[in-house]
Short mmCIF file of C-alpha atoms in Angstrom, two decimals:
data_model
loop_
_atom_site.label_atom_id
_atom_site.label_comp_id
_atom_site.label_asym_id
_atom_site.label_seq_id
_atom_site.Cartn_x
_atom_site.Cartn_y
_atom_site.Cartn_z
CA UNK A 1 40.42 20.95 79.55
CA UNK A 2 37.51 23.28 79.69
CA UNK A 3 37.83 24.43 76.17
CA UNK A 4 37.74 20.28 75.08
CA UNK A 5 34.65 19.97 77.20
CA UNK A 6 32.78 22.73 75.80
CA UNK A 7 33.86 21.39 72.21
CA UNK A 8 32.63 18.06 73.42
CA UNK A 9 29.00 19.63 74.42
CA UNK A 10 28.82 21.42 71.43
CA UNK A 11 29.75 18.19 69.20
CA UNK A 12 27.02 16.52 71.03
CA UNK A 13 24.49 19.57 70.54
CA UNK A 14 24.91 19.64 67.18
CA UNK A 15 24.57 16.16 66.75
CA UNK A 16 21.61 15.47 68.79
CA UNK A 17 19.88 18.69 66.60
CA UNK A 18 20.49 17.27 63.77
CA UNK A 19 19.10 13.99 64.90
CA UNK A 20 15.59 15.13 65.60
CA UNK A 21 14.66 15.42 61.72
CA UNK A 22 15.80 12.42 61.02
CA UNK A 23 13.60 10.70 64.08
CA UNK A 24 10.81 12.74 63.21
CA UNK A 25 11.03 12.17 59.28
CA UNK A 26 12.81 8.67 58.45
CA UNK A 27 10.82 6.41 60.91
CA UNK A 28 7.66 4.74 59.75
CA UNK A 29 5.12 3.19 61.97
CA UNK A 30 4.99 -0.40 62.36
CA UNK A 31 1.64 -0.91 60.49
CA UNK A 32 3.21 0.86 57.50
CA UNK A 33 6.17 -0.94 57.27
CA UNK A 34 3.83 -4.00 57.24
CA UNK A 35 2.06 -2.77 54.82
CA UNK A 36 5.11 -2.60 52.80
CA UNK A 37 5.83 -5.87 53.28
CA UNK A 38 2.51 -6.74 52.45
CA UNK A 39 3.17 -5.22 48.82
CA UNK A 40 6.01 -6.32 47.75
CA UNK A 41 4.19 -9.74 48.66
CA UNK A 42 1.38 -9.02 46.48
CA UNK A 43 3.99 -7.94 43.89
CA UNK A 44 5.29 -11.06 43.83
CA UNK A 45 8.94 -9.90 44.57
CA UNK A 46 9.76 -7.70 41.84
CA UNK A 47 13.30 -6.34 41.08
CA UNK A 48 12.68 -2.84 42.59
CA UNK A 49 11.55 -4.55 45.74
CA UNK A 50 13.94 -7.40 46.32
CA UNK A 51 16.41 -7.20 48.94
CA UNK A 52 14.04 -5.69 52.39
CA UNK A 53 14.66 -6.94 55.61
CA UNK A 54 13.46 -5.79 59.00
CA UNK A 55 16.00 -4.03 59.11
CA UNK A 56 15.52 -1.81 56.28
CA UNK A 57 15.30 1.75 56.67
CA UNK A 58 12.24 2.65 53.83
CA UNK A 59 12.50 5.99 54.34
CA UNK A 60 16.27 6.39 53.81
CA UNK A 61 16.40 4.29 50.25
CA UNK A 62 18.27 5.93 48.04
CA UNK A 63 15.81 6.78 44.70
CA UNK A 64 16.50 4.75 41.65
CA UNK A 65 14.81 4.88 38.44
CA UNK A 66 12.79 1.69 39.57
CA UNK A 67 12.15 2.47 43.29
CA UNK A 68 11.32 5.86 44.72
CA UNK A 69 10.01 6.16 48.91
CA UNK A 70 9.18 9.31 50.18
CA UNK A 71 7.89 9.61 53.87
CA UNK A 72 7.11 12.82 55.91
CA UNK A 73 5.56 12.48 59.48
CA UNK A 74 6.40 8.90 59.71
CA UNK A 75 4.45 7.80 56.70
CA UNK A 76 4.78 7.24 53.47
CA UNK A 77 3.71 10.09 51.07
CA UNK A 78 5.40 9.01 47.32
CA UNK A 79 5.71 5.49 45.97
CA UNK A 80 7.14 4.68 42.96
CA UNK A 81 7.74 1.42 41.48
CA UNK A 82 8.31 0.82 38.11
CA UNK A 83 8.97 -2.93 36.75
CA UNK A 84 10.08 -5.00 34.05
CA UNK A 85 7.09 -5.99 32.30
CA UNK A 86 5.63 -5.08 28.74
CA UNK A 87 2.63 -3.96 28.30
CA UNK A 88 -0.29 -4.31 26.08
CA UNK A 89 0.81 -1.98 23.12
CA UNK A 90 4.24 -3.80 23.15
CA UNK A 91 3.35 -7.13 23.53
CA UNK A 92 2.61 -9.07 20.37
CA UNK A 93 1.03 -11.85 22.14
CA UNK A 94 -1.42 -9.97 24.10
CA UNK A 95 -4.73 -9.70 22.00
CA UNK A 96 -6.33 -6.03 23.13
CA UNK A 97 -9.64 -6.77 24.81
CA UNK A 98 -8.76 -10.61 25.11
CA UNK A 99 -7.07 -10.79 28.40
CA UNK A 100 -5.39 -14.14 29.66
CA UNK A 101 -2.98 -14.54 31.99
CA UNK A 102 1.02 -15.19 30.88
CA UNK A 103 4.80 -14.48 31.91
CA UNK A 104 4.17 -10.46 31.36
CA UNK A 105 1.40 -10.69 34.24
CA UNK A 106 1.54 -11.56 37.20
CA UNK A 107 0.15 -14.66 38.36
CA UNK A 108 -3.22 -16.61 38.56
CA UNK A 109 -3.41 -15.88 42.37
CA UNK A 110 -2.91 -11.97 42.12
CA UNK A 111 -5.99 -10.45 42.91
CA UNK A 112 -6.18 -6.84 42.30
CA UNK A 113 -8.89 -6.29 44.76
CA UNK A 114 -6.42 -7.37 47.69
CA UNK A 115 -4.10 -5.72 46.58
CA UNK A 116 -6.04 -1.81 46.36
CA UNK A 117 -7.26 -2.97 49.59
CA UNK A 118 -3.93 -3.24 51.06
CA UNK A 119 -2.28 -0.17 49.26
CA UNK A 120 -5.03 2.35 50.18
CA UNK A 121 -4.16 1.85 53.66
CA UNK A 122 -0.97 3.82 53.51
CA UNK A 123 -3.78 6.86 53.51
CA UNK A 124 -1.53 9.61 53.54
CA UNK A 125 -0.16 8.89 50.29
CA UNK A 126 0.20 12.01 47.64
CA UNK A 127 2.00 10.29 44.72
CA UNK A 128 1.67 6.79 43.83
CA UNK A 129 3.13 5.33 40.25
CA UNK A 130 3.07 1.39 39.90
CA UNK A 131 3.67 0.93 36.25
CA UNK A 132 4.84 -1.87 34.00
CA UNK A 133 3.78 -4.58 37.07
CA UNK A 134 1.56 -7.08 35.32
CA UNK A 135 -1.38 -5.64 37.45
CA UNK A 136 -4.10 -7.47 36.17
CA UNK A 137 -7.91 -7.16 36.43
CA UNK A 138 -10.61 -4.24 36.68
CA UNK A 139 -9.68 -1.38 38.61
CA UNK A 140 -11.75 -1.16 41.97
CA UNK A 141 -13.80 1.35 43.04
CA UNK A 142 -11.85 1.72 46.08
CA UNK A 143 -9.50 3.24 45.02
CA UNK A 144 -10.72 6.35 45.48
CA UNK A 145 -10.01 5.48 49.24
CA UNK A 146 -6.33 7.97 48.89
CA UNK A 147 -7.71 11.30 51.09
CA UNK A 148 -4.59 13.16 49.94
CA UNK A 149 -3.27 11.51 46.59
CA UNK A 150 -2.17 14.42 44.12
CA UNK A 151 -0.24 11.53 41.35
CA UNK A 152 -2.06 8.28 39.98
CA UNK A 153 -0.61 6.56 37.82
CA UNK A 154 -0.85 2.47 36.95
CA UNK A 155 0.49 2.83 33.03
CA UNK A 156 1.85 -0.29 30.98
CA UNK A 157 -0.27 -2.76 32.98
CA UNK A 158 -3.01 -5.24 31.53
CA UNK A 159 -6.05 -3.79 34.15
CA UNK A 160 -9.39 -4.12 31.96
CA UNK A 161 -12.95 -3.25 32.37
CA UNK A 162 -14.05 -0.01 33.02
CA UNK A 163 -12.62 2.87 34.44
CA UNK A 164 -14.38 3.78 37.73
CA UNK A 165 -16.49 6.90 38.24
CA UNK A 166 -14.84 6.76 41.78
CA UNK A 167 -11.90 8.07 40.72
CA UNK A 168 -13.59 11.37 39.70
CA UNK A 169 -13.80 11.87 43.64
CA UNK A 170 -10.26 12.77 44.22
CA UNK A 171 -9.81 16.47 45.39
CA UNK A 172 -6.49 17.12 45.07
CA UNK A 173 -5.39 14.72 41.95
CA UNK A 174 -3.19 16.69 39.50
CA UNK A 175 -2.25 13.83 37.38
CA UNK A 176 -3.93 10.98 36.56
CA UNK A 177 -1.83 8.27 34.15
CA UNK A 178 -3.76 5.43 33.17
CA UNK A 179 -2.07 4.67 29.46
CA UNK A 180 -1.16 1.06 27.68
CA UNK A 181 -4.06 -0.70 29.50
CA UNK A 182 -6.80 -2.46 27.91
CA UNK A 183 -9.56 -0.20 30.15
CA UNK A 184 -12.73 0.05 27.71
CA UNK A 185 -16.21 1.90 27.47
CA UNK A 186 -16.91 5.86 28.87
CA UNK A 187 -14.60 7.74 30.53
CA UNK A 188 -16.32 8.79 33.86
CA UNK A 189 -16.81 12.49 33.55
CA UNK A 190 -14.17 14.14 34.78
CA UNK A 191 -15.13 18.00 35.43
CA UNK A 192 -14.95 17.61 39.11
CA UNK A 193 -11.43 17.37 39.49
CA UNK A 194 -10.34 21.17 39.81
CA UNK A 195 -7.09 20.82 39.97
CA UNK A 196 -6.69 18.33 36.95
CA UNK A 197 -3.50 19.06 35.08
CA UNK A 198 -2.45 15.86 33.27
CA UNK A 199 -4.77 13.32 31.60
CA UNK A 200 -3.10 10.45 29.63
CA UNK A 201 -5.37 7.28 28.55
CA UNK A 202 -3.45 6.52 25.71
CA UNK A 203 -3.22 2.93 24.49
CA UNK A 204 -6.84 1.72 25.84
CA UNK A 205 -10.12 0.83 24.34
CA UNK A 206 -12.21 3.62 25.67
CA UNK A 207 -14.84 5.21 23.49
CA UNK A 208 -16.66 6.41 22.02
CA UNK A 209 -17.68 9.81 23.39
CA UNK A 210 -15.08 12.21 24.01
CA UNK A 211 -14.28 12.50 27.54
CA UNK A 212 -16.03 15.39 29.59
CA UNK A 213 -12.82 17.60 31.08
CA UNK A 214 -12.35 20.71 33.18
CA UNK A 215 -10.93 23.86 31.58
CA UNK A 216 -8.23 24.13 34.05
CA UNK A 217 -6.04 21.01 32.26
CA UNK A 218 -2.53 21.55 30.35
CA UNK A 219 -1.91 18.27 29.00
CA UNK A 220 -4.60 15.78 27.80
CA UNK A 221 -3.24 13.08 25.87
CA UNK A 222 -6.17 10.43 24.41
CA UNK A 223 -4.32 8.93 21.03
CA UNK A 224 -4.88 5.05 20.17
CA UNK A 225 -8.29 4.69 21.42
CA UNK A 226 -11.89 4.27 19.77
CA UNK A 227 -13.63 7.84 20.47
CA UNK A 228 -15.80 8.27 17.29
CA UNK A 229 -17.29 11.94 18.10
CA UNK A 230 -16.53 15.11 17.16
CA UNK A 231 -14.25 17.61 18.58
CA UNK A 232 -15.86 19.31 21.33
CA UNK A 233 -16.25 23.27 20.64
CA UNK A 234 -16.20 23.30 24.51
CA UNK A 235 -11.76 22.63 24.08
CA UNK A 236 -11.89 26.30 22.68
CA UNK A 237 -12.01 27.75 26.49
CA UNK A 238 -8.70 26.04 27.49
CA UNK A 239 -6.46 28.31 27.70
CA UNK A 240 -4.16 26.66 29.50
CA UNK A 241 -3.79 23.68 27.52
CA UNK A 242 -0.31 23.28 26.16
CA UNK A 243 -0.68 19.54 24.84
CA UNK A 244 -3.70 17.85 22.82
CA UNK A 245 -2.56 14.42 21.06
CA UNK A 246 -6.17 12.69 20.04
CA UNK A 247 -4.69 11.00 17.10
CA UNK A 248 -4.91 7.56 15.93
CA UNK A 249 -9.08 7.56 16.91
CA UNK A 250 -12.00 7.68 15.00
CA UNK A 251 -12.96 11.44 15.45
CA UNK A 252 -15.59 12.91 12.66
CA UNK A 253 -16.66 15.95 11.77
CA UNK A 254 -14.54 19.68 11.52
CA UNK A 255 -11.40 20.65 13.29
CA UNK A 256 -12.26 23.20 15.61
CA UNK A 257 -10.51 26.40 14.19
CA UNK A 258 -10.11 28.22 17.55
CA UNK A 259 -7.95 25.25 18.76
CA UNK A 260 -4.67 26.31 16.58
CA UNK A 261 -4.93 30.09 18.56
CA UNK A 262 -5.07 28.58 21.98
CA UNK A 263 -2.44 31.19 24.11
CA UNK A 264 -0.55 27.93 25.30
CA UNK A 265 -0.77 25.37 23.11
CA UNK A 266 2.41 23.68 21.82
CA UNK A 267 1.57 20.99 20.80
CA UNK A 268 -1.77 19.66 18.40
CA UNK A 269 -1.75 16.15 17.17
CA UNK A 270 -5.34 14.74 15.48
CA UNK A 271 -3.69 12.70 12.69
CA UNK A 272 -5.75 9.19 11.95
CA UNK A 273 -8.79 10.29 12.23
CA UNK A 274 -11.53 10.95 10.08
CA UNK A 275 -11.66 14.56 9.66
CA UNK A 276 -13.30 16.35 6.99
CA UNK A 277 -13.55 19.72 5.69
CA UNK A 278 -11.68 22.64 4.74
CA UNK A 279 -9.55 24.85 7.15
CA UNK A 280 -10.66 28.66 7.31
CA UNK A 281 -7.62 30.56 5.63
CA UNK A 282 -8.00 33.69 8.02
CA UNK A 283 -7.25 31.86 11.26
CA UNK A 284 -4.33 32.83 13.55
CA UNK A 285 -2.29 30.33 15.65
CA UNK A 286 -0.45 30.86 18.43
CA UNK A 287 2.76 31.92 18.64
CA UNK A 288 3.50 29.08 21.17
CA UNK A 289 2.59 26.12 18.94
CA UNK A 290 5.48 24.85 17.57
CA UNK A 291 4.05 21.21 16.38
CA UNK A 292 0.80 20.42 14.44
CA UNK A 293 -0.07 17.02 12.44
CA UNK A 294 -2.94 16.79 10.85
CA UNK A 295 -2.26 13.52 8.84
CA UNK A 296 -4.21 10.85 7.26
CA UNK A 297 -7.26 12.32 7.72
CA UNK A 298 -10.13 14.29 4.87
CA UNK A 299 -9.30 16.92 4.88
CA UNK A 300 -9.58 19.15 1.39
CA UNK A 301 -8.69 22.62 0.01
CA UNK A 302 -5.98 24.72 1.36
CA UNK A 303 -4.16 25.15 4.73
CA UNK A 304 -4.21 28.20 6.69
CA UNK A 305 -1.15 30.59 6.05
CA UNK A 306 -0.46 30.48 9.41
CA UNK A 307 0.41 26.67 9.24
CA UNK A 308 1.86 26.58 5.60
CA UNK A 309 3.88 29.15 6.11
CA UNK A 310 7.48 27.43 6.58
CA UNK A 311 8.68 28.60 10.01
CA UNK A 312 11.76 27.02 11.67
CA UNK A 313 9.89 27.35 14.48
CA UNK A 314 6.86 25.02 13.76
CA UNK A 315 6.98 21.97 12.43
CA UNK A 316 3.30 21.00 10.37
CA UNK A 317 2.36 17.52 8.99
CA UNK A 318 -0.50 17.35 6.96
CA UNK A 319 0.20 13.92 4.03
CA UNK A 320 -2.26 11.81 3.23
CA UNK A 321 -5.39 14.45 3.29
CA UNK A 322 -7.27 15.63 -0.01
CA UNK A 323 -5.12 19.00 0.57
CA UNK A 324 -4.25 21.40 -2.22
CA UNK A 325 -1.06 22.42 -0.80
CA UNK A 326 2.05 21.08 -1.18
CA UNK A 327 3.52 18.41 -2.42
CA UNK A 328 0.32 16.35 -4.49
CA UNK A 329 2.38 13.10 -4.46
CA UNK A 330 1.33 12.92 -0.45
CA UNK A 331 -2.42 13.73 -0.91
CA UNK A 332 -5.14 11.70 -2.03
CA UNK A 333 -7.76 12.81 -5.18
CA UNK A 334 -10.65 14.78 -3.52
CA UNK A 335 -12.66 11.39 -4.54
CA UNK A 336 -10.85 9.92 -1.81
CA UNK A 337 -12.40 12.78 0.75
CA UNK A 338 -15.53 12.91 -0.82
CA UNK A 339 -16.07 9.28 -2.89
CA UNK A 340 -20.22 10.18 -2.62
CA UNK A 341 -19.70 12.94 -5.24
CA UNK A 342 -18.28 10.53 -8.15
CA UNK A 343 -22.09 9.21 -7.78
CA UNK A 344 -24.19 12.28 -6.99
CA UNK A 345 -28.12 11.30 -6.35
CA UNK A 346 -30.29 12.77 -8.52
CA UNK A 347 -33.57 14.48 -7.68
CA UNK A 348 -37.29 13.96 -9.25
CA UNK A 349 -36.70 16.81 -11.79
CA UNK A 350 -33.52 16.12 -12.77
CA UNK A 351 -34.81 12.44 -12.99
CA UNK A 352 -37.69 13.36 -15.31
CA UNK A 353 -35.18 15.70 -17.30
CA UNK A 354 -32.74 12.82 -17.63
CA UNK A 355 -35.82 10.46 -19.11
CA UNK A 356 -37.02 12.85 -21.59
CA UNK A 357 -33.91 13.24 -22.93
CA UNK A 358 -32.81 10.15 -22.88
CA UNK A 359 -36.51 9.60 -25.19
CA UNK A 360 -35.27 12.19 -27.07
CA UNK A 361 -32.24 10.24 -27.98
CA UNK A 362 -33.40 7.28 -28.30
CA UNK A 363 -36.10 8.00 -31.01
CA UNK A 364 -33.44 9.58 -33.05
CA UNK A 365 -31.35 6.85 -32.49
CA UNK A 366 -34.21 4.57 -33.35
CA UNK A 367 -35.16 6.84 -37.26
CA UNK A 368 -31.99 6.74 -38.35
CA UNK A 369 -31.80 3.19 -37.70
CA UNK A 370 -34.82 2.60 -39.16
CA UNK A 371 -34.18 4.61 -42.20
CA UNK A 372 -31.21 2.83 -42.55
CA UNK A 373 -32.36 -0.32 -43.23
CA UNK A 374 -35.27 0.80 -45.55
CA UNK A 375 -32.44 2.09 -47.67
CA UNK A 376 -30.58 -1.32 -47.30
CA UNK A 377 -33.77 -3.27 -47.69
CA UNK A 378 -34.78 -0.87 -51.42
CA UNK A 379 -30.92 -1.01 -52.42
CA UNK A 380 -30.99 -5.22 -52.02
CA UNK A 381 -33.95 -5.39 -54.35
CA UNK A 382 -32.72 -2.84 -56.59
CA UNK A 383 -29.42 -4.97 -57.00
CA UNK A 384 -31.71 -8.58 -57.27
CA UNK A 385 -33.51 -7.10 -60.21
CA UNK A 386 -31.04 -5.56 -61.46
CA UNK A 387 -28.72 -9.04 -61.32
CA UNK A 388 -31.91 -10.98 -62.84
CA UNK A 389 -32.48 -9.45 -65.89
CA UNK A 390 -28.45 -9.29 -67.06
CA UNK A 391 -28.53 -13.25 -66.69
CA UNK A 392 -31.45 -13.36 -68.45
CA UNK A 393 -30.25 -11.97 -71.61
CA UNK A 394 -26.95 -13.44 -71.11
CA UNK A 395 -28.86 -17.19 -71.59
CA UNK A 396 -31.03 -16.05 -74.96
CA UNK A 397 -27.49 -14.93 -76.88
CA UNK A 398 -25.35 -17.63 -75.59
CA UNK A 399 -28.01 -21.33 -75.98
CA UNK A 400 -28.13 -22.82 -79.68
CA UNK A 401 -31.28 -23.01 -81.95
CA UNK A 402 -32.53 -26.96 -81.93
CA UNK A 403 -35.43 -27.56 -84.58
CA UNK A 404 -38.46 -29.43 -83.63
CA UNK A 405 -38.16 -33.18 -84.60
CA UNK A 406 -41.52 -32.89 -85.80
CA UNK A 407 -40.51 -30.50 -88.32
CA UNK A 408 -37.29 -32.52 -89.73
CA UNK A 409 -39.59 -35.31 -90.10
CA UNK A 410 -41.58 -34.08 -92.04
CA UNK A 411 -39.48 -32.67 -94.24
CA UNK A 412 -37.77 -35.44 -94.99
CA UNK A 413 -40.24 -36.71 -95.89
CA UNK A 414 -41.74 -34.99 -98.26
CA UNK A 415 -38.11 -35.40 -100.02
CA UNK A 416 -38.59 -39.21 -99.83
CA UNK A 417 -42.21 -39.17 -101.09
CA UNK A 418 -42.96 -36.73 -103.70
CA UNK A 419 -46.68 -36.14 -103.93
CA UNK A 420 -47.87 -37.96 -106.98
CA UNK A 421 -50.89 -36.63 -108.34
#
């Protein structure tokens, strides 16, 4: 009996120990679970979110690829909810910078204001990913209101305007998502955040300077956008970038050579741009970068032997430039690169050279001419004479001799009449 009650006591011990972390960890105050109500109404019951009751436990949800709640000290530090929506870049029907409300959105009576209002007040927040939503709208400047918020990211919605210089006020962000929007104009300079790892803005309208970045970031992805600058030399200093994809803008000017011998970069993409010049041939690249395409741009003469070199361990796309290497069937003529120099201005001297030669010529052109008609015009008189006096003589032997009627007249009669004296 005394063995069964200590087993008993230590059943209940073990239970009640392991009970405390759950009391302490899976219970959310009442004003968050509101708030979480409040969401899902703002949401306008998506998939991921269907299916609460009062008596659901938020913090005990098992994670799905659509629905992710994380809560430590009875609030809610991670929310993820992805939804079912395209987005901009995938939508055929949505016209980039033309936003109107349809079936991908959500509704006339969403306001996104209300809604940041509401989901900033679950403060404690460190990771918050609401993508593919139909979030519609420009982005508050609240919502910079997150005191602890590490993850941002609202990707694949239709929010539009400009991107608030709030948001460079975070002091922990690590990652900050805000691709396949229709967001326009400057990106807010973003040097501030320190501990700024990720930056994707893909699939937006933002340009056209080149965004302002700290040195500290590994992955800065900026493709399908309008930037029209150059490259800034400044991209040289980070070292610990592994990922630059800035393709698909309008970027002028040189490539940066220092960029292909970052330590850890992996991965280069600045195809569709408008780059021009030639590579330096005595660059190194790193031995980490295993991808490079530098397609459909200007660029002329050779590549680097450190990128044409074929390595199994790099793959380098370069069609569609002025290049000499390779295959010529996938580059254009250098009059492509450089179309000014099929017409090159000329200057004053070369102008004045140019007209007195072209005087030059065209007074020789203009004796010979001349002198060839004189000889035309002496040669047709020559032959009119000469064509004159042959018909001429050709009429004296060929006409017959006709004697004067006078004459005959008298002759006959003198036969009539002799003279009698």
């Amino acid at each position: 009996m005394e063995k069964s009650r200590c087993s008993c006591c230590l059943l209940l011990v073990v239970f009640i120990l392991a009970s405390l972390p759950l009391c302490s960890v899976g219970q959310l105050t009442q004003f968050e679970r509101r708030i979480l109500f409040r969401v899902q109404k703002l949401l306008e019951f998506p998939p991921a979110l269907q299916g609460w009751s009062n008596w659901t436990n938020f913090c005990y949800l098992p994670p799905s690829p659509s629905l992710t709640i994380v809560c430590s000290g009875n609030h809610v530090t991670e929310l993820t909810v992805i939804g079912n929506k395209t987005s901009p870049s995938v939508n055929p029907k949505s016209l980039r910078g033309n936003f109107s409300v349809s079936d991908q959105t959500l509704s006339e009576h969403f306001s996104i204001d209300s809604f940041v209002t509401t989901i900033t007040k679950l403060w404690r927040l460190k990771v918050l990913t609401l993508a593919s939503l139909g979030l519609w709208g420009p982005l508050p400047a609240k919502i910079n209101r997150f005191r602890f918020l590490q993850v941002l990211n609202i990707s694949s919605n239709f929010i539009y305007g400009e991107i608030p210089p709030s948001i460079a006020s975070y002091k922990y962000l690590r990652s900050l998502v805000l691709a396949d929007n229709l967001f326009n104009g400057t990106v807010p300079n973003l040097t501030s955040l320190a501990f700024l790892q990720e930056l994707d803005l893909s699939d937006n309208l933002l340009g056209p300077k080149f965004p302002s970045l700290g040195n500290n970031i590994v992955s800065v992805i900026l493709n399908n956008n309008t930037f029209q600058t150059e490259i800034p030399l400044e991209l040289k200093s980070f070292n610990q970038m592994q990922r630059l994809d800035i393709s698909s803008n309008q970027l002028n000017g040189s490539i940066p050579t220092a960029l292909f011998s970052l330590p850890s970069l992996q991965y280069l993409n600045v195809a569709s741009n408008q780059l021009k010049g030639s590579l330096e041939t005595n660059i190194s690249c790193s031995d980490k970068l295993g991808f490079v395409d530098l397609s459909n741009n200007q660029l002329t003469g050779r590549l680097p032997p450190c990128i044409e070199s074929n390595s199994s361990n790099r793959i380098v796309l370069y069609s569609w430039n002025c290049l000499s290497s390779g295959n010529s069937n996938y580059q254009h003529l250098y009059s492509f690169c450089y179309p000014a120099l099929a017409v090159l201005p000329t200057t004053p001297k070369q102008k004045h050279h140019s007209s007195n030669k072209l005087g030059l010529i065209l007074g020789i052109g203009g004796g010979i001419v001349g002198g060839v008609l004189a000889l035309g015009l002496l040669l047709f008189f020559i032959f009119r004479k000469v064509r004159a006096n042959k018909r001429y003589k050709k009429s004296m032997f060929n006409s017959p001799i006709r004697s004067s009627p006078v004459l005959l007249t008298d002759t006959s009669k003198s036969l009539l009449y002799p003279c009698i004296d």
